[in-house]
Tab-separated table of C-alpha atoms and ligand atoms in Angstrom:
chain	number	residue	atom	x	y	z
C	57	UNK	CA	-41.964	30.503	24.266
C	58	UNK	CA	-42.658	29.964	20.608
C	59	UNK	CA	-45.859	32.003	21.000
C	60	UNK	CA	-43.809	34.874	22.431
C	61	UNK	CA	-41.612	34.721	19.388
C	62	UNK	CA	-44.209	35.637	16.855
C	63	UNK	CA	-45.542	38.486	19.028
C	64	UNK	CA	-42.054	39.898	19.459
C	65	UNK	CA	-41.270	39.448	15.815
C	66	UNK	CA	-44.162	41.715	14.871
C	67	UNK	CA	-42.553	44.513	16.860
C	68	UNK	CA	-39.766	46.906	15.878
C	69	UNK	CA	-36.276	46.093	14.637
C	70	UNK	CA	-34.899	47.038	18.052
C	71	UNK	CA	-36.443	43.993	19.624
C	72	UNK	CA	-35.064	41.712	16.947
C	73	UNK	CA	-31.776	41.346	18.845
C	74	UNK	CA	-33.698	40.055	21.792
C	75	UNK	CA	-35.334	37.364	19.721
C	76	UNK	CA	-32.015	35.623	19.126
C	77	UNK	CA	-31.166	35.802	22.825
C	78	UNK	CA	-34.491	34.331	23.779
C	79	UNK	CA	-33.999	31.587	21.224
C	80	UNK	CA	-30.562	30.689	22.632
C	81	UNK	CA	-31.862	30.513	26.167
C	82	UNK	CA	-34.736	28.334	25.046
C	83	UNK	CA	-32.433	25.890	23.274
C	84	UNK	CA	-30.075	25.810	26.234
C	85	UNK	CA	-32.923	25.297	28.664
C	86	UNK	CA	-34.291	22.515	26.541
C	87	UNK	CA	-30.904	20.764	26.445
C	88	UNK	CA	-30.487	21.276	30.193
C	89	UNK	CA	-33.968	19.931	30.871
C	90	UNK	CA	-33.321	16.869	28.717
C	91	UNK	CA	-30.027	16.303	30.478
C	92	UNK	CA	-31.664	16.460	33.903
C	93	UNK	CA	-34.402	14.111	32.787
C	94	UNK	CA	-31.812	11.716	31.381
C	95	UNK	CA	-29.784	11.663	34.618
C	96	UNK	CA	-32.953	11.122	36.612
C	97	UNK	CA	-33.972	8.264	34.288
C	98	UNK	CA	-30.551	6.626	34.548
C	99	UNK	CA	-30.628	6.838	38.350
C	100	UNK	CA	-34.078	5.357	38.464
C	101	UNK	CA	-33.225	2.573	36.027
C	102	UNK	CA	-30.193	1.608	38.113
C	103	UNK	CA	-31.893	1.939	41.467
C	104	UNK	CA	-34.704	-0.458	40.593
C	105	UNK	CA	-32.529	-3.543	39.987
C	106	UNK	CA	-30.265	-2.566	42.895
C	107	UNK	CA	-33.108	-2.397	45.424
C	108	UNK	CA	-34.463	-5.698	44.118
C	109	UNK	CA	-31.043	-7.285	44.544
C	110	UNK	CA	-30.676	-5.815	48.021
C	111	UNK	CA	-33.887	-7.394	49.264
C	112	UNK	CA	-33.072	-10.790	47.800
C	113	UNK	CA	-29.543	-10.685	49.213
C	114	UNK	CA	-30.916	-9.632	52.611
C	115	UNK	CA	-33.297	-12.585	52.584
C	116	UNK	CA	-30.437	-14.907	51.647
C	117	UNK	CA	-28.239	-13.504	54.410
C	118	UNK	CA	-31.130	-13.878	56.887
C	119	UNK	CA	-31.133	-17.630	56.348
C	120	UNK	CA	-32.714	-18.273	52.961
C	121	UNK	CA	-29.294	-19.500	51.795
C	122	UNK	CA	-29.914	-22.690	53.833
C	123	UNK	CA	-33.077	-23.506	51.920
C	124	UNK	CA	-32.146	-25.689	48.975
C	125	UNK	CA	-35.240	-24.707	47.044
C	126	UNK	CA	-35.396	-20.968	47.706
C	127	UNK	CA	-31.677	-20.162	47.575
C	128	UNK	CA	-31.120	-20.986	43.876
C	129	UNK	CA	-34.247	-19.024	42.886
C	130	UNK	CA	-33.138	-15.971	44.834
C	131	UNK	CA	-29.628	-16.181	43.430
C	132	UNK	CA	-31.105	-16.465	39.976
C	133	UNK	CA	-33.028	-13.203	40.481
C	134	UNK	CA	-29.884	-11.353	41.546
C	135	UNK	CA	-28.066	-12.786	38.543
C	136	UNK	CA	-30.778	-11.707	36.101
C	137	UNK	CA	-30.841	-8.209	37.586
C	138	UNK	CA	-27.039	-7.953	37.429
C	139	UNK	CA	-27.088	-8.957	33.794
C	140	UNK	CA	-29.706	-6.354	32.997
C	141	UNK	CA	-27.652	-3.676	34.769
C	142	UNK	CA	-24.601	-4.652	32.725
C	143	UNK	CA	-26.694	-4.367	29.547
C	144	UNK	CA	-27.960	-0.988	30.696
C	145	UNK	CA	-24.494	0.361	31.452
C	146	UNK	CA	-23.184	-0.974	28.123
C	147	UNK	CA	-26.070	0.713	26.290
C	148	UNK	CA	-25.379	3.950	28.164
C	149	UNK	CA	-21.698	3.825	27.284
C	150	UNK	CA	-22.562	3.245	23.662
C	151	UNK	CA	-24.964	6.202	23.617
C	152	UNK	CA	-22.468	8.458	25.327
C	153	UNK	CA	-19.832	7.518	22.739
C	154	UNK	CA	-22.279	8.352	19.985
C	155	UNK	CA	-23.186	11.660	21.646
C	156	UNK	CA	-19.498	12.565	21.850
C	157	UNK	CA	-18.979	11.301	18.271
C	158	UNK	CA	-16.211	9.106	19.683
C	159	UNK	CA	-16.845	6.219	17.395
C	160	UNK	CA	-15.920	5.138	13.921
C	161	UNK	CA	-18.135	3.439	11.453
C	162	UNK	CA	-16.245	0.492	9.999
C	163	UNK	CA	-17.931	0.780	6.659
C	164	UNK	CA	-17.738	-1.896	4.010
C	165	UNK	CA	-19.803	-2.714	0.920
C	166	UNK	CA	-22.351	-5.366	1.756
C	167	UNK	CA	-24.988	-6.996	-0.417
C	168	UNK	CA	-28.032	-6.206	1.628
C	169	UNK	CA	-30.247	-9.219	0.875
C	170	UNK	CA	-27.528	-11.678	1.816
C	171	UNK	CA	-26.737	-9.698	4.955
C	172	UNK	CA	-30.405	-9.408	5.962
C	173	UNK	CA	-31.175	-13.086	5.208
C	174	UNK	CA	-28.321	-14.207	7.441
C	175	UNK	CA	-29.686	-12.258	10.391
C	176	UNK	CA	-33.230	-13.530	9.811
C	177	UNK	CA	-31.869	-17.118	9.514
C	178	UNK	CA	-30.153	-16.789	12.866
C	179	UNK	CA	-33.398	-15.760	14.552
C	180	UNK	CA	-35.401	-18.383	12.689
C	181	UNK	CA	-33.021	-21.141	13.816
C	182	UNK	CA	-33.105	-20.186	17.463
C	183	UNK	CA	-36.655	-18.977	18.000
C	184	UNK	CA	-38.668	-20.884	20.553
C	185	UNK	CA	-42.028	-19.234	19.850
C	186	UNK	CA	-44.652	-20.347	17.401
C	187	UNK	CA	-44.113	-17.384	15.073
C	188	UNK	CA	-43.750	-17.625	11.309
C	189	UNK	CA	-41.171	-15.586	9.407
C	190	UNK	CA	-42.104	-14.282	5.968
C	191	UNK	CA	-39.563	-12.682	3.677
C	192	UNK	CA	-40.344	-10.238	0.899
C	193	UNK	CA	-36.916	-9.457	-0.469
C	194	UNK	CA	-36.097	-8.232	-3.976
C	195	UNK	CA	-34.321	-10.456	-6.500
C	196	UNK	CA	-31.629	-7.948	-7.416
C	197	UNK	CA	-28.455	-7.314	-5.473
C	198	UNK	CA	-28.258	-4.064	-3.595
C	199	UNK	CA	-24.988	-2.883	-2.207
C	200	UNK	CA	-24.957	-0.663	0.816
C	201	UNK	CA	-21.920	0.805	2.471
C	202	UNK	CA	-22.479	0.023	6.114
C	203	UNK	CA	-20.888	-0.874	9.405
C	204	UNK	CA	-22.118	-4.465	9.395
C	205	UNK	CA	-21.726	-4.974	13.162
C	206	UNK	CA	-23.684	-1.847	14.014
C	207	UNK	CA	-26.398	-2.552	11.464
C	208	UNK	CA	-26.646	-6.114	12.806
C	209	UNK	CA	-27.212	-4.674	16.262
C	210	UNK	CA	-29.991	-2.427	14.931
C	211	UNK	CA	-31.764	-5.262	13.114
C	212	UNK	CA	-31.306	-7.637	16.082
C	213	UNK	CA	-33.012	-5.112	18.290
C	214	UNK	CA	-35.968	-4.607	15.963
C	215	UNK	CA	-36.450	-8.369	15.458
C	216	UNK	CA	-36.131	-9.045	19.210
C	217	UNK	CA	-38.862	-6.483	19.844
C	218	UNK	CA	-41.072	-7.984	17.137
C	219	UNK	CA	-40.629	-11.418	18.736
C	220	UNK	CA	-41.208	-10.083	22.256
C	221	UNK	CA	-44.561	-8.641	21.295
C	222	UNK	CA	-45.673	-11.365	18.868
C	223	UNK	CA	-48.671	-13.487	19.816
C	224	UNK	CA	-48.619	-17.274	19.495
C	225	UNK	CA	-49.187	-18.150	15.837
C	226	UNK	CA	-48.317	-14.633	14.648
C	227	UNK	CA	-46.234	-13.698	11.627
C	228	UNK	CA	-43.192	-11.500	11.340
C	229	UNK	CA	-42.736	-10.047	7.855
C	230	UNK	CA	-39.414	-8.850	6.507
C	231	UNK	CA	-39.485	-6.580	3.499
C	232	UNK	CA	-37.042	-4.606	1.396
C	233	UNK	CA	-38.168	-2.122	-1.224
C	234	UNK	CA	-36.070	0.104	-3.425
C	235	UNK	CA	-36.752	3.780	-3.933
C	236	UNK	CA	-34.443	5.736	-6.229
C	237	UNK	CA	-31.143	5.809	-4.362
C	238	UNK	CA	-32.199	4.259	-1.096
C	239	UNK	CA	-33.508	0.990	0.165
C	240	UNK	CA	-36.340	0.797	2.650
C	241	UNK	CA	-36.329	-2.037	5.134
C	242	UNK	CA	-39.488	-3.093	6.920
C	243	UNK	CA	-40.011	-5.453	9.852
C	244	UNK	CA	-43.616	-5.986	10.739
C	245	UNK	CA	-45.361	-7.969	13.486
C	246	UNK	CA	-48.892	-8.967	14.516
C	247	UNK	CA	-48.294	-7.906	18.112
C	248	UNK	CA	-50.172	-5.745	20.570
C	249	UNK	CA	-49.205	-2.531	18.795
C	250	UNK	CA	-48.471	0.888	20.245
C	251	UNK	CA	-51.008	3.664	20.927
C	252	UNK	CA	-50.937	6.115	17.968
C	253	UNK	CA	-49.983	9.108	20.093
C	254	UNK	CA	-46.889	7.288	21.439
C	255	UNK	CA	-45.535	5.631	18.356
C	256	UNK	CA	-43.039	8.404	17.586
C	257	UNK	CA	-41.669	8.282	21.109
C	258	UNK	CA	-40.399	4.694	21.073
C	259	UNK	CA	-37.079	5.991	19.681
C	260	UNK	CA	-36.626	8.280	22.720
C	261	UNK	CA	-34.211	7.211	25.411
C	262	UNK	CA	-35.946	5.203	28.136
C	263	UNK	CA	-39.361	5.577	26.595
C	264	UNK	CA	-41.458	2.435	26.961
C	265	UNK	CA	-45.162	2.017	26.464
C	266	UNK	CA	-45.307	-0.356	29.423
C	267	UNK	CA	-42.338	0.183	31.719
C	268	UNK	CA	-42.962	-2.786	33.999
C	269	UNK	CA	-43.507	-5.168	31.096
C	270	UNK	CA	-40.366	-4.022	29.274
C	271	UNK	CA	-38.292	-4.422	32.449
C	272	UNK	CA	-39.754	-7.838	33.164
C	273	UNK	CA	-38.649	-8.874	29.667
C	274	UNK	CA	-35.142	-7.635	30.363
C	275	UNK	CA	-35.373	-4.483	28.254
C	276	UNK	CA	-33.311	-1.384	28.950
C	277	UNK	CA	-35.508	1.056	27.040
C	278	UNK	CA	-32.453	2.182	25.050
C	279	UNK	CA	-32.418	-0.285	22.165
C	280	UNK	CA	-34.376	1.821	19.687
C	281	UNK	CA	-32.660	5.052	20.783
C	282	UNK	CA	-29.332	3.421	19.867
C	283	UNK	CA	-30.845	2.114	16.635
C	284	UNK	CA	-31.928	5.653	15.699
C	285	UNK	CA	-28.448	7.078	16.312
C	286	UNK	CA	-26.892	4.322	14.224
C	287	UNK	CA	-29.265	4.600	11.288
C	288	UNK	CA	-28.861	8.383	11.217
C	289	UNK	CA	-25.064	7.968	11.330
C	290	UNK	CA	-25.493	5.908	8.137
C	291	UNK	CA	-27.472	8.689	6.471
C	292	UNK	CA	-30.802	6.919	6.875
C	293	UNK	CA	-34.050	7.403	8.783
C	294	UNK	CA	-35.984	5.150	11.120
C	295	UNK	CA	-39.635	5.302	12.104
C	296	UNK	CA	-42.556	3.104	13.087
C	297	UNK	CA	-46.199	2.710	12.244
C	298	UNK	CA	-48.497	0.855	14.556
C	299	UNK	CA	-52.075	0.042	15.317
C	300	UNK	CA	-53.152	-1.181	18.720
C	301	UNK	CA	-54.251	-4.791	18.663
C	302	UNK	CA	-53.117	-5.177	15.033
C	303	UNK	CA	-49.355	-4.847	14.998
C	304	UNK	CA	-46.284	-2.708	14.548
C	305	UNK	CA	-44.020	-2.055	11.571
C	306	UNK	CA	-40.575	-0.565	11.975
C	307	UNK	CA	-39.067	0.991	8.851
C	308	UNK	CA	-35.605	2.267	8.136
C	309	UNK	CA	-33.802	3.534	5.069
C	310	UNK	CA	-30.214	3.277	3.845
C	311	UNK	CA	-28.574	4.921	0.846
C	312	UNK	CA	-27.427	2.274	-1.639
C	313	UNK	CA	-25.380	1.724	-4.752
C	314	UNK	CA	-26.567	-0.715	-7.368
C	315	UNK	CA	-24.062	-3.227	-8.653
C	316	UNK	CA	-24.314	-3.007	-12.435
C	317	UNK	CA	-23.682	-6.694	-12.919
C	318	UNK	CA	-26.237	-7.422	-10.209
C	319	UNK	CA	-23.739	-9.824	-8.738
C	320	UNK	CA	-21.915	-10.263	-5.522
C	321	UNK	CA	-18.376	-11.605	-5.144
Q	510	ADP	P1	-36.999	-2.084	25.358
Q	510	ADP	O1	-37.439	-3.103	24.357
Q	510	ADP	O2	-35.732	-2.418	26.027
Q	510	ADP	O3	-38.063	-1.650	26.297
Q	510	ADP	P2	-36.684	-0.387	23.008
Q	510	ADP	O4	-35.988	0.920	22.844
Q	510	ADP	O5	-36.230	-1.529	22.166
Q	510	ADP	O6	-36.606	-0.742	24.539
Q	510	ADP	O7	-38.244	-0.153	22.741
Q	510	ADP	C1	-38.926	0.891	23.399
Q	510	ADP	C2	-40.386	0.559	23.598
Q	510	ADP	O8	-41.078	0.562	22.350
Q	510	ADP	C3	-40.684	-0.796	24.197
Q	510	ADP	O9	-40.612	-0.787	25.599
Q	510	ADP	C4	-42.118	-1.043	23.724
Q	510	ADP	O10	-43.023	-0.383	24.579
Q	510	ADP	C5	-42.163	-0.342	22.377
Q	510	ADP	N1	-41.980	-1.292	21.255
Q	510	ADP	C6	-40.863	-1.480	20.518
Q	510	ADP	N2	-41.061	-2.386	19.540
Q	510	ADP	C7	-42.342	-2.796	19.663
Q	510	ADP	C8	-43.176	-3.735	18.940
Q	510	ADP	N3	-42.697	-4.453	17.908
Q	510	ADP	N4	-44.459	-3.887	19.351
Q	510	ADP	C9	-44.945	-3.184	20.390
Q	510	ADP	N5	-44.212	-2.285	21.119
Q	510	ADP	C10	-42.945	-2.102	20.752
């Protein structure tokens, strides 16, 4: 339809009115198409765990419940799938609230390094993989006005992904750089990477490079879509750079205010 535009635009003023109409229809159709795709994705994402649960429950009802070895395993599967569905529905509710702008950012001034270090510490304490964390954080204090809970959720999601895709013995690097009136945060891994042509799509709802693998790891495919909404609500941007077989870096920016004393508290 964009091609039609330029052809029509070269014609007389009379047709100009039509251009706007065409544009409106195109936008509406695009929104409608995205909506249909979203509903279809949601249905599919919910049906998969439900059919899995149905077959395991059927097997249990057919007598597997008597088997002391099999029964706990089967129950465990239904539990895992239920938990993933709850996560999915919670993520969907969160996205729908953001779409409807029915949420408030509880903004407060936070010294970013301290805030970031605390999150990294939490992951470093509880990680079970052989992955090394490397921090490249500036010495100065940088104050950002953020909703700390929401930003924590964003960073948790990015770090969880980095860990999920990290090889044994890999590094995860955490960086913060300062550019004029914004800070740029970087989280980088030595994982499998993402094909170049798909790297921009990882922030789309339900987009996954490897659907089966993401599901098997408990992912909903919505984490980065939520992260994008949240960062943009804070006036920042989020993007990724990746090379297959080398690793992935997720970047995001936040506007900041420098504390003149360079101190916190
Ligand atoms: P989920 O992790 O639940 O699948 P996300 O929205 O967090 O959903 O991520 C979307 C997809 O982006 C993932 O399924 C994965 O294919 C890709 N991805 C995200 N982070 C990384 C990473 N660090 N390395 C490789 N692929 C990644």
